[in-house]
XYZ file of C-alpha atoms in Angstrom:
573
model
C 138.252 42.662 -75.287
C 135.075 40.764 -75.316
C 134.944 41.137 -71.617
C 135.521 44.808 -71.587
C 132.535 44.674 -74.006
C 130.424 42.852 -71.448
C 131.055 45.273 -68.958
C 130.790 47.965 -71.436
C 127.263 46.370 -71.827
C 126.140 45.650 -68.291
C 126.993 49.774 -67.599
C 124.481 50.883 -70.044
C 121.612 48.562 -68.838
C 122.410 49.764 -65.401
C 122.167 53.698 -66.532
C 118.885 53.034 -68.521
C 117.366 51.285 -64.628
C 118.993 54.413 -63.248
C 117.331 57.095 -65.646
C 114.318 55.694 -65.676
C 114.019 55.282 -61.869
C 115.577 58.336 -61.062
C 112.491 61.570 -60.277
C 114.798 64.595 -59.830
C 112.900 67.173 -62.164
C 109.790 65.793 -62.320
C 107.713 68.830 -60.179
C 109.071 71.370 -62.789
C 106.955 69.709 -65.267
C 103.791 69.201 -63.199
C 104.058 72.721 -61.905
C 104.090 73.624 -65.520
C 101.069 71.704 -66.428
C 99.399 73.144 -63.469
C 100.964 76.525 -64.190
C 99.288 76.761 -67.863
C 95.417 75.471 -66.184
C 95.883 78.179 -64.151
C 96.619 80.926 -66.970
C 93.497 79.069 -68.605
C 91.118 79.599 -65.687
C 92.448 82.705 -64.694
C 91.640 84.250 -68.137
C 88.028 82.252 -68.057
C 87.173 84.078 -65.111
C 88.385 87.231 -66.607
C 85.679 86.591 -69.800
C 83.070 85.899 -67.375
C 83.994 88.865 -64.846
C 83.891 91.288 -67.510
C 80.552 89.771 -69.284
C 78.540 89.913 -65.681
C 80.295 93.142 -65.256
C 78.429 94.392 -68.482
C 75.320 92.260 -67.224
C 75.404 93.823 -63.941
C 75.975 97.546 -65.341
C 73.133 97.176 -67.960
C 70.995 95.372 -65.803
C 71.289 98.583 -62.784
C 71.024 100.686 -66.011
C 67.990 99.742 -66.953
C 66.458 98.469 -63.946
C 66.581 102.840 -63.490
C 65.626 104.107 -66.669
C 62.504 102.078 -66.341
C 61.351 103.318 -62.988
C 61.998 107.103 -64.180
C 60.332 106.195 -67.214
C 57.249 104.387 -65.806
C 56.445 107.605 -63.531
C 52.753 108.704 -63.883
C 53.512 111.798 -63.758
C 56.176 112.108 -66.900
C 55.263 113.967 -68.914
C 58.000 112.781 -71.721
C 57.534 109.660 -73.608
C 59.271 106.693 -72.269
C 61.204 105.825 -74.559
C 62.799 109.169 -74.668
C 63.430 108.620 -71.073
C 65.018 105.213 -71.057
C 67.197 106.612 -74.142
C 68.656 109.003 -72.568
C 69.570 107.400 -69.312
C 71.842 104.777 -71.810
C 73.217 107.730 -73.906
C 74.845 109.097 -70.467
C 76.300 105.904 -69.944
C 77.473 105.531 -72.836
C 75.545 102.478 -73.627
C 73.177 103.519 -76.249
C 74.065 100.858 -78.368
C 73.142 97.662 -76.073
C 69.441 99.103 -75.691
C 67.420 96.539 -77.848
C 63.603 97.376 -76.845
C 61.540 99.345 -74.915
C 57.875 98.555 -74.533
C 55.253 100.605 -72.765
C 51.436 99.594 -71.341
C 49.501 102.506 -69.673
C 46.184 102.533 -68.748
C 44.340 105.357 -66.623
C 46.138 104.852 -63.324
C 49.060 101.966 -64.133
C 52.205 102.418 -66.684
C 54.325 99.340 -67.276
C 57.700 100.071 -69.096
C 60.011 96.802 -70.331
C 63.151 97.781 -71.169
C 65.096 94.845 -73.056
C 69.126 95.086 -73.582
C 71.605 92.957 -75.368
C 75.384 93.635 -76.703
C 77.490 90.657 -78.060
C 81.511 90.757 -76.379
C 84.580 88.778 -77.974
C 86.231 86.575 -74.971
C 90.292 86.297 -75.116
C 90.310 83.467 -73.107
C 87.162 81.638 -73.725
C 88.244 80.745 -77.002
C 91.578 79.317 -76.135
C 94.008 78.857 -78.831
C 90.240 78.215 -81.144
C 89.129 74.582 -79.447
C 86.333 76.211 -77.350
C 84.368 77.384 -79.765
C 82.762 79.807 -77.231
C 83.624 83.441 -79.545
C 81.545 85.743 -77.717
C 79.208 86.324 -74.283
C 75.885 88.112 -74.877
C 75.303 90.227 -71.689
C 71.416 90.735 -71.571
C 69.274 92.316 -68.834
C 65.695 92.490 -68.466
C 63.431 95.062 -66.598
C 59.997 95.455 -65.687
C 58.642 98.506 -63.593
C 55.194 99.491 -62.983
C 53.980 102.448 -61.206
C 50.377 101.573 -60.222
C 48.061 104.130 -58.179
C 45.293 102.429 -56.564
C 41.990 104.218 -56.051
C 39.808 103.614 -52.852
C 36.398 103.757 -51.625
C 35.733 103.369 -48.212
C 31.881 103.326 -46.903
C 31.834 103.971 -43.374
C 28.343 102.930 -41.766
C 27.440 103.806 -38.146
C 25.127 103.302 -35.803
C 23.531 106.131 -35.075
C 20.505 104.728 -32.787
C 19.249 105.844 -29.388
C 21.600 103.371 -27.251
C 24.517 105.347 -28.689
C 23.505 108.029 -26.149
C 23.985 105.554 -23.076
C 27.920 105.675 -21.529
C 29.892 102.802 -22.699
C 32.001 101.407 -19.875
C 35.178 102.673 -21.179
C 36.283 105.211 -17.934
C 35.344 108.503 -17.958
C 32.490 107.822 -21.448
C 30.085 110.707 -21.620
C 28.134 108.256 -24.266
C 29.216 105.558 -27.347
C 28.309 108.164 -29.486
C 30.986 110.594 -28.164
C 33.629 107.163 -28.318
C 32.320 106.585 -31.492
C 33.158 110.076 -32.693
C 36.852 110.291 -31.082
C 37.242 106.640 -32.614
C 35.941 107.535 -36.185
C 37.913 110.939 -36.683
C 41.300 109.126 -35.941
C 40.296 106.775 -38.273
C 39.789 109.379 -41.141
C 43.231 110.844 -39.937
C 45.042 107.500 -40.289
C 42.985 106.407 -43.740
C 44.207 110.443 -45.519
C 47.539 110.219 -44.063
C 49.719 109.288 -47.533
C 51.189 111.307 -50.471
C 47.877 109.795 -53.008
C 45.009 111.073 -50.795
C 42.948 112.349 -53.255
C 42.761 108.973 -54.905
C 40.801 108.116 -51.872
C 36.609 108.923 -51.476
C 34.569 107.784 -48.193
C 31.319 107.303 -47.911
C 29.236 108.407 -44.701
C 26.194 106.683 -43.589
C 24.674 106.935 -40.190
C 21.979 104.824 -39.703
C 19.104 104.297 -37.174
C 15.473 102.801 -37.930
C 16.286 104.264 -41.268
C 18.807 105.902 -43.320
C 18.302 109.917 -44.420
C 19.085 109.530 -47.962
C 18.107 112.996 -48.379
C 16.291 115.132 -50.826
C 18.916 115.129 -53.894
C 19.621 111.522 -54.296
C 15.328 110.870 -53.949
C 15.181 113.483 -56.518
C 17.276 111.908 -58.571
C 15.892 108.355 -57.778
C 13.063 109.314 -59.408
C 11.030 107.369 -56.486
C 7.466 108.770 -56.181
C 6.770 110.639 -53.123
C 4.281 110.026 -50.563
C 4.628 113.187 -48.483
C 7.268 116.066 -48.346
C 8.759 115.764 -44.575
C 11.579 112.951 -45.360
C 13.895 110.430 -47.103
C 13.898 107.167 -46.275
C 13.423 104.015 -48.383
C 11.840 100.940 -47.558
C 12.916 97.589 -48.559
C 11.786 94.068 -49.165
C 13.843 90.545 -48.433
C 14.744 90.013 -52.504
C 16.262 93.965 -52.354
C 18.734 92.680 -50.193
C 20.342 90.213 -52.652
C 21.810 93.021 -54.918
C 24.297 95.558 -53.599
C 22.729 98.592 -56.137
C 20.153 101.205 -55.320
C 17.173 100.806 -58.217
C 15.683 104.203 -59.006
C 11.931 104.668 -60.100
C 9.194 102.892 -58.271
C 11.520 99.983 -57.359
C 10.888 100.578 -53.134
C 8.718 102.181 -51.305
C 8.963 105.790 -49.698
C 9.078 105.423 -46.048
C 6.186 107.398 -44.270
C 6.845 110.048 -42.010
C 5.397 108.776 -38.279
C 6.121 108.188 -35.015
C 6.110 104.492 -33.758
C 7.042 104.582 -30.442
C 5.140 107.445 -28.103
C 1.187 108.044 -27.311
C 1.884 112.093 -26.686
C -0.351 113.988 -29.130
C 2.868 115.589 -31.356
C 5.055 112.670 -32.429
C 8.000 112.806 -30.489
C 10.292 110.870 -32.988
C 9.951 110.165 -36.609
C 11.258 107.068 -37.581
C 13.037 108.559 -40.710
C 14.826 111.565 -39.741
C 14.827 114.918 -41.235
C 17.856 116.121 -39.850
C 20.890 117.311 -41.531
C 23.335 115.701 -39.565
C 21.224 112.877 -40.177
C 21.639 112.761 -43.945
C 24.014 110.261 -46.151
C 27.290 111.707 -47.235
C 28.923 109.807 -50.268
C 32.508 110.169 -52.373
C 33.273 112.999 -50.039
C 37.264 113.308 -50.318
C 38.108 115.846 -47.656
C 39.364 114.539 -44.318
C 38.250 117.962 -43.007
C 35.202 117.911 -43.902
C 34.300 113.939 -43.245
C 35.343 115.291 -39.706
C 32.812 117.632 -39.326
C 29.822 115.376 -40.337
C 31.062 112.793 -37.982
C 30.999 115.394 -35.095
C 27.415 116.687 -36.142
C 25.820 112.901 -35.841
C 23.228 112.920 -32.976
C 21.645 109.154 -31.648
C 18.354 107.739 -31.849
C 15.629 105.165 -32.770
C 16.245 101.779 -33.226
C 18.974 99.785 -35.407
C 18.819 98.580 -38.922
C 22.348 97.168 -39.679
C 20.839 95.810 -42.970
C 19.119 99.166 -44.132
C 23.077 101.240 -43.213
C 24.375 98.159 -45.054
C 22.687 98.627 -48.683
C 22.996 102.054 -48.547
C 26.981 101.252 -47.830
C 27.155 98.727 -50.393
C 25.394 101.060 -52.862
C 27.561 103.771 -52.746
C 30.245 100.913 -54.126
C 28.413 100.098 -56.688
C 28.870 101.695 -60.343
C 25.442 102.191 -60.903
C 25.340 105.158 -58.404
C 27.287 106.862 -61.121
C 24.160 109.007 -62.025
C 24.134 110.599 -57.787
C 27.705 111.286 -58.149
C 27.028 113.941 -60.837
C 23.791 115.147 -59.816
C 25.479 115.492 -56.693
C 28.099 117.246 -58.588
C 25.607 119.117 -59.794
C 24.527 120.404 -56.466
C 28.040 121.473 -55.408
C 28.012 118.677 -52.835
C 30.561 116.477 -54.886
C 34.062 117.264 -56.479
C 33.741 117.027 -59.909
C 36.968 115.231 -59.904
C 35.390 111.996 -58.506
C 32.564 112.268 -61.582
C 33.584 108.487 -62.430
C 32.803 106.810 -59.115
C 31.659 104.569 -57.558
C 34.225 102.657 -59.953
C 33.361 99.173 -61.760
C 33.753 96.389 -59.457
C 36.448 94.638 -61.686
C 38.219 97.652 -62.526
C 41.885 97.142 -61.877
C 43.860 99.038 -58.941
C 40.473 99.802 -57.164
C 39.599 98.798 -53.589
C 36.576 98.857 -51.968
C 35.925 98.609 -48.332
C 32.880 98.455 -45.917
C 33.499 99.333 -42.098
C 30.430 98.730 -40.106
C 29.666 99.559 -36.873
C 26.785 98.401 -34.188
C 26.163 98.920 -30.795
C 23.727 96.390 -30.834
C 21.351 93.972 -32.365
C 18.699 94.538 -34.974
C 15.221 95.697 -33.917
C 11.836 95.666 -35.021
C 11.053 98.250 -37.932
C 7.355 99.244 -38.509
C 5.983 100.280 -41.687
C 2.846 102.059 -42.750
C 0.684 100.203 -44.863
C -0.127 101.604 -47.833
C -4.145 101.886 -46.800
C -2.877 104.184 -43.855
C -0.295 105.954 -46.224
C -1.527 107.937 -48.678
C -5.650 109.349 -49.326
C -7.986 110.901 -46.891
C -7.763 110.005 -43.305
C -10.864 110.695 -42.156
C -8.981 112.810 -39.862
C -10.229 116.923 -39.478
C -7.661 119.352 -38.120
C -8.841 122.719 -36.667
C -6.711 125.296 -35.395
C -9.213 127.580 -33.686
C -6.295 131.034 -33.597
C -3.829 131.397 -36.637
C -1.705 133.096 -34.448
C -1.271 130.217 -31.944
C 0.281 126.537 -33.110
C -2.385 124.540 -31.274
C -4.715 122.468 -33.140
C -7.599 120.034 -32.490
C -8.900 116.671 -34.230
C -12.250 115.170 -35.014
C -12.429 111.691 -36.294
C -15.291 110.353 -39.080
C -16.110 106.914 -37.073
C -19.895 107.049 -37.075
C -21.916 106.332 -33.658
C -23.495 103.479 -32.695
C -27.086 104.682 -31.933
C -26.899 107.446 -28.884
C -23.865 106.518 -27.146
C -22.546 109.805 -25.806
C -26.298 110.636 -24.204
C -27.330 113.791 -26.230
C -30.059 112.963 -27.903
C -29.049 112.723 -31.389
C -28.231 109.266 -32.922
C -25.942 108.066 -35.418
C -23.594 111.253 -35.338
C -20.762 111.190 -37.444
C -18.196 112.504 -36.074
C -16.017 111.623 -32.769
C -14.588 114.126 -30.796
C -12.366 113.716 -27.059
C -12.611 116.054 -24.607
C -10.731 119.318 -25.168
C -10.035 122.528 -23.412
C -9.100 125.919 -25.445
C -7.169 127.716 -23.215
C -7.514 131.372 -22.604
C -4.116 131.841 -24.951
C -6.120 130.483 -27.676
C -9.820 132.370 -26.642
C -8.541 135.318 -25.422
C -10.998 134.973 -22.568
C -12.219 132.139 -20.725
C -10.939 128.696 -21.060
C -14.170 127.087 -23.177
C -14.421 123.127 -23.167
C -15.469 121.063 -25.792
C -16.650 117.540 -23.858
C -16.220 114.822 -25.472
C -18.064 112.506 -27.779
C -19.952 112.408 -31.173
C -21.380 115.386 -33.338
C -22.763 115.744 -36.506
C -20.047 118.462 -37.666
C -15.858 118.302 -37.314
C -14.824 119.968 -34.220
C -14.770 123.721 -35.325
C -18.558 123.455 -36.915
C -20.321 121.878 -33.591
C -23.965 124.121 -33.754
C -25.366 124.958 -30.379
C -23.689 126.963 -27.753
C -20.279 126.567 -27.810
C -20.276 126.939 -31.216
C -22.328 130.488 -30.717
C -19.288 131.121 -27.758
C -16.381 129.850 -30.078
C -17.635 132.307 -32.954
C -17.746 135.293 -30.373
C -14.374 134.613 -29.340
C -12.559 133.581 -32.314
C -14.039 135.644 -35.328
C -10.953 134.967 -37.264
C -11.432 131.186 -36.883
C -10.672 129.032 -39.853
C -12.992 126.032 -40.363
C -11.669 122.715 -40.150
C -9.242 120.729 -42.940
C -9.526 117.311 -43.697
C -6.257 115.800 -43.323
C -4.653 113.057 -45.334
C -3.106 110.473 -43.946
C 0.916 111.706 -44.680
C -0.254 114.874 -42.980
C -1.718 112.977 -39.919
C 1.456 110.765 -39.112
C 3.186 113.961 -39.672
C 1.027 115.871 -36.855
C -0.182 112.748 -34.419
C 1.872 109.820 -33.253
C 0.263 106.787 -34.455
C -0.011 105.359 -30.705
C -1.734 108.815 -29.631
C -4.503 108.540 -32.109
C -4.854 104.109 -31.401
C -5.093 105.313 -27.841
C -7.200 108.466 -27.435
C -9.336 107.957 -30.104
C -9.715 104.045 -31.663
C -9.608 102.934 -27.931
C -11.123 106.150 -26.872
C -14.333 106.110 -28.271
C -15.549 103.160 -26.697
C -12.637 101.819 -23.980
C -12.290 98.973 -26.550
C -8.491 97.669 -25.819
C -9.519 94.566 -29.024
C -10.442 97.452 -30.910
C -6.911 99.080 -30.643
C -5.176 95.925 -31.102
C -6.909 95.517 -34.769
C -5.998 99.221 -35.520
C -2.291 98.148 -34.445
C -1.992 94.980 -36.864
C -4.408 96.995 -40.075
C -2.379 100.438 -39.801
C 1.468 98.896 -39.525
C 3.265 95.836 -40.061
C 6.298 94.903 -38.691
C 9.889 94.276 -39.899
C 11.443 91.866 -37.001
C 15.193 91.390 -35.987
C 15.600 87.640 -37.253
C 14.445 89.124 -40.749
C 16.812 92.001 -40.618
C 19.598 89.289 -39.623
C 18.683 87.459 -42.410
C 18.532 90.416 -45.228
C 21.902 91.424 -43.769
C 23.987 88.488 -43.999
C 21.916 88.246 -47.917
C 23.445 91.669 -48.312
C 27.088 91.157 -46.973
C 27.586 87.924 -49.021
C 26.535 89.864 -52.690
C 29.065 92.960 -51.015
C 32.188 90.154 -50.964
C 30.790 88.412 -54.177
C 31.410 91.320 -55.446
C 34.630 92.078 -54.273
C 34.408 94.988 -51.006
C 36.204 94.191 -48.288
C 33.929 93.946 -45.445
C 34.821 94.887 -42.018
C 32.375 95.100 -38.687
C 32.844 95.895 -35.467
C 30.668 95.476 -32.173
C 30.586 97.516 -29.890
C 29.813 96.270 -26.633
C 27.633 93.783 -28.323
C 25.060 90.541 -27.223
C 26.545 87.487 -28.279
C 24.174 86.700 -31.069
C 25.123 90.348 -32.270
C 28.421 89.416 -32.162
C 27.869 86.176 -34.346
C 25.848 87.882 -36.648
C 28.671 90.697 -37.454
C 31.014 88.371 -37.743
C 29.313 86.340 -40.605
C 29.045 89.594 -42.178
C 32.711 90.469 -42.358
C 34.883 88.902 -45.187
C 36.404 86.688 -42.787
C 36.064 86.171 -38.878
C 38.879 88.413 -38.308
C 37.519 91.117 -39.663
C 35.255 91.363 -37.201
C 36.046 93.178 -34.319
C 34.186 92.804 -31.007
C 35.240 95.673 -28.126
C 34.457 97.621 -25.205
C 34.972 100.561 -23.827
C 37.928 102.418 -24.802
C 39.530 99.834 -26.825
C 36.926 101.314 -29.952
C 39.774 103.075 -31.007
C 42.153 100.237 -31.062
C 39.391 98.881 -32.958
C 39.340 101.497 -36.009
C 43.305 101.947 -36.074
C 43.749 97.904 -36.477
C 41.178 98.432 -39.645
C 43.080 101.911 -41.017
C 46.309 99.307 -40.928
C 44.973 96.784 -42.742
C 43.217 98.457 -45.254
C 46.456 100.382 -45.787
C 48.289 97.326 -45.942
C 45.507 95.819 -48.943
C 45.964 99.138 -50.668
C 49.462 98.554 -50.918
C 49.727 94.337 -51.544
C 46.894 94.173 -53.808
């Protein structure tokens, strides 16, 4: 019995070892563990598939409703528009905001949504304590038109008429032209051209401002035959044009030849000649760029200010008088725009053939007042004139007896177009009456063949320069009178002074660094240039590679490479 029990026993302890050791049906349970993690996670990522399902819809939603809404050119309120777009969609209940900032050429709209959604799985069985997702999306768009002034300054001077070396170059003028058209082109070619004005400013000695903006300048007039201004050094450390008495009016005067009529003025009077700014027609920019005709010398600094002026908002007051005139749109009656106005660029593209060169200008004792100078045109009805000088003799110097005459007279011939008969000569030297009053004999034979003579007219000196080059008169009558080469040298330095390249060089660079103070672009380009040209555009321009040095036919390569980048800041800025 008791050892039946003993077995009995030892069986028991034995099945216990067994069942405990024994791992048949042990998977089923992990793979049920496993099995309810994965019903867990699976119906997680079902809560968070459906919340950035939401997310994503709302956020495409929106990120559309606020680029139709932020249009310039809608005419219906914004919020209307971003409304309706989630009342299609069936959303108009997650739309929490919509904010709107528009000024004159930028609208911002921020649209704002937010809906709360219950998770099933999130919350398992209540431990999470995560209830709900709140799908939000945010979206900013902002339509921004950006305005653009371009001043385009070229050099205009005589070595524009010489071929460049590009193959086949009638002239640099002609390259320049081709080069500066396709640039236009390339600048108008987008959907917002009419956002864009350019400013045209050839440039020579001086720069044609013409007769409106003088008018309206208010500067006080010397003479009636041109425009130009003349500067000092401190005028180039301020990009604006002062109106008033602030510069001088350039005289009207030949610097450069000795014949009799002045050959070349150095302010011309030309048409083509004359500044063109916040012009907006690509046709017609064209067409003033294929009128320009070359010559005189080059003033980079003097096309410069005009360039930078034409930036500047305080040409405001030529834009409407130009308006005024019919020579403006009246839909560009707020430019030049404010330097810091927002979405407005301003660029300067400069162009030179060359380096600067000297510049003379009258003094003002030679400028304005009697000259001393008597004009007499012996027949009405024939343009030739003659000139007697008050410079008093020296005792009896031209041999005719009569001392101390007052007037000095060179030798001069009145043909028989001008007599009707005979050829009668005047010789030359002093008399006591402007030519046209000399007693005697020829007087007697000029009376007998001109009776309808008009007596001589004192000239002032803006009337002078405008009939007699300034090197005719030093030379045929200052050294004239008495062969006196010292005595034409002192007329020289008195009458004139001059304006030298290194001081041009300097007022330039002055001038460039107030244009990128003030925020133009600045772009230059030599063309077939000196070296120290070269260095001196490229200080100008905003940065070293913005200047452009060529020759020959690469001038258009030139301009495109500028179109593209100023397209490219028009569009990144």
């Amino acid at each position: 019995m008791s050892q039946h029990f003993d077995t009995k026993q030892r069986g028991s302890a034995n099945d216990r070892v067994t069942f405990l050791d024994d791992e048949a049906g042990s998977l089923t349970i992990l793979a049920l563990f496993f099995f309810i993690c994965m019903v867990i996670i699976g119906g997680i990522s079902i809560d968070i598939m459906m919340f950035e399902n939401n997310r994503t819809r709302l956020q495409n939603l929106s990120d559309r409703a606020a680029l139709a809404a932020a249009d310039l050119d809608q005419t219906v309120p914004a919020a209307v528009i971003v409304g309706s777009y989630f009342e299609k969609e069936g959303l108009a209940d997650y739309l929490k905001d919509v904010q709107v900032t528009q000024s004159v050429n930028q609208r911002s709209v921020r649209v704002d949504t937010e809906k709360t959604q219950k998770t099933m799985f999130l919350n398992f069985w209540n431990h999470t304590g995560v209830d709900t997702l709140t799908p939000r999306s945010l979206s900013v768009a902002t339509e921004l038109r950006t305005d653009m002034e371009i001043s385009l300054v070229l050099d205009v001077s005589n070595s524009m008429n010489w071929a460049s070396s590009a193959p086949g170059s009638s002239s640099k003028l002609a390259d320049l032209k081709s080069a500066a058209t396709r640039f236009v082109d390339k600048i108008y070619n987008t959907e917002e051209s009419e956002r864009i004005t350019m400013n045209l400013v050839p440039y020579a000695t001086h720069v044609n401002a013409g007769p409106a903006i003088m008018d309206e300048l208010g500067v006080t007039a010397k003479h009636p035959y041109s425009n130009c201004l003349a500067f000092a050094d401190a005028d180039f450390n301020e990009t604006l044009i002062r109106g008033g008495d602030a510069y001088e009016h350039t005289m009207h005067f030949d610097q450069w030849y000795t014949e009799e009529k002045p050959q070349l003025y150095v302010c011309p009077s030309e048409a083509d000649q004359i500044v063109r700014p916040f012009l907006h027609d690509p046709v017609e920019i064209k067409q003033h760029i294929n009128s320009l005709t070359a010559n005189g010398n080059t003033s980079i600094e003097i096309g410069m200010k005009w360039g930078a002026a034409f930036l500047d908002p305080s040409a405001r007051n030529l834009t409407q008088r130009l308006i005024n005139d019919g020579d403006v749109d009246s839909a560009y009656d707020e430019r030049p725009y404010g330097w810091d106005r927002s979405n407005t660029e301003k660029f300067i593209v400069v162009l030179t053939d060359g380096v600067n060169t000297v510049q003379q200008e009258i003094n003002s004792a030679y400028a304005t007042g009697p000259s001393g100078v008597w004009r007499w045109t012996p027949n009405p009805a024939v343009p030739v004139s003659f000139y007697s000088w008050s410079s008093p003799e020296i005792g009896d110097e031209d041999g005719d007896r009569i001392a101390n005459e007052r007037y000095w007279n060179r030798r001069v011939t009145l043909p028989r177009s001008v007599t009707g008969i005979a050829p009668i000569t005047i010789p030359q030297g002093w008399s006591n009456l402007p030519l046209g009053q000399n007693p005697g004999a020829i007087n007697a034979a000029l009376t007998a063949a001109l009776p309808q003579s008009q007596p001589p007219v004192q000239l002032d000196y803006s009337e002078l320069w405008n009939e007699m080059s300034v090197r005719h008169f030093a030379t045929l009558y200052v050294r004239g009178q008495r062969g006196s080469s010292w005595s034409m040298n002192r007329f020289y330095n008195d009458v004139w002074r001059d304006v030298l390249g290194p001081t041009k060089d300097a007022r330039l660079l002055d001038l460039c660094n107030q244009t990128r103070t003030k925020g133009a672009t600045v772009f230059t380009i030599g063309f077939e240039v000196t070296d120290h040209s070269a260095s001196v555009m490229s200080q100008c321009a905003s940065t070293p590679n913005y200047f452009i040095r060529v020759v020959g036919d690469d001038l258009e390569d030139a301009f495109d490479a500028i179109a593209a980048s100023i397209t490219k800041l028009r569009l990144t800025q």
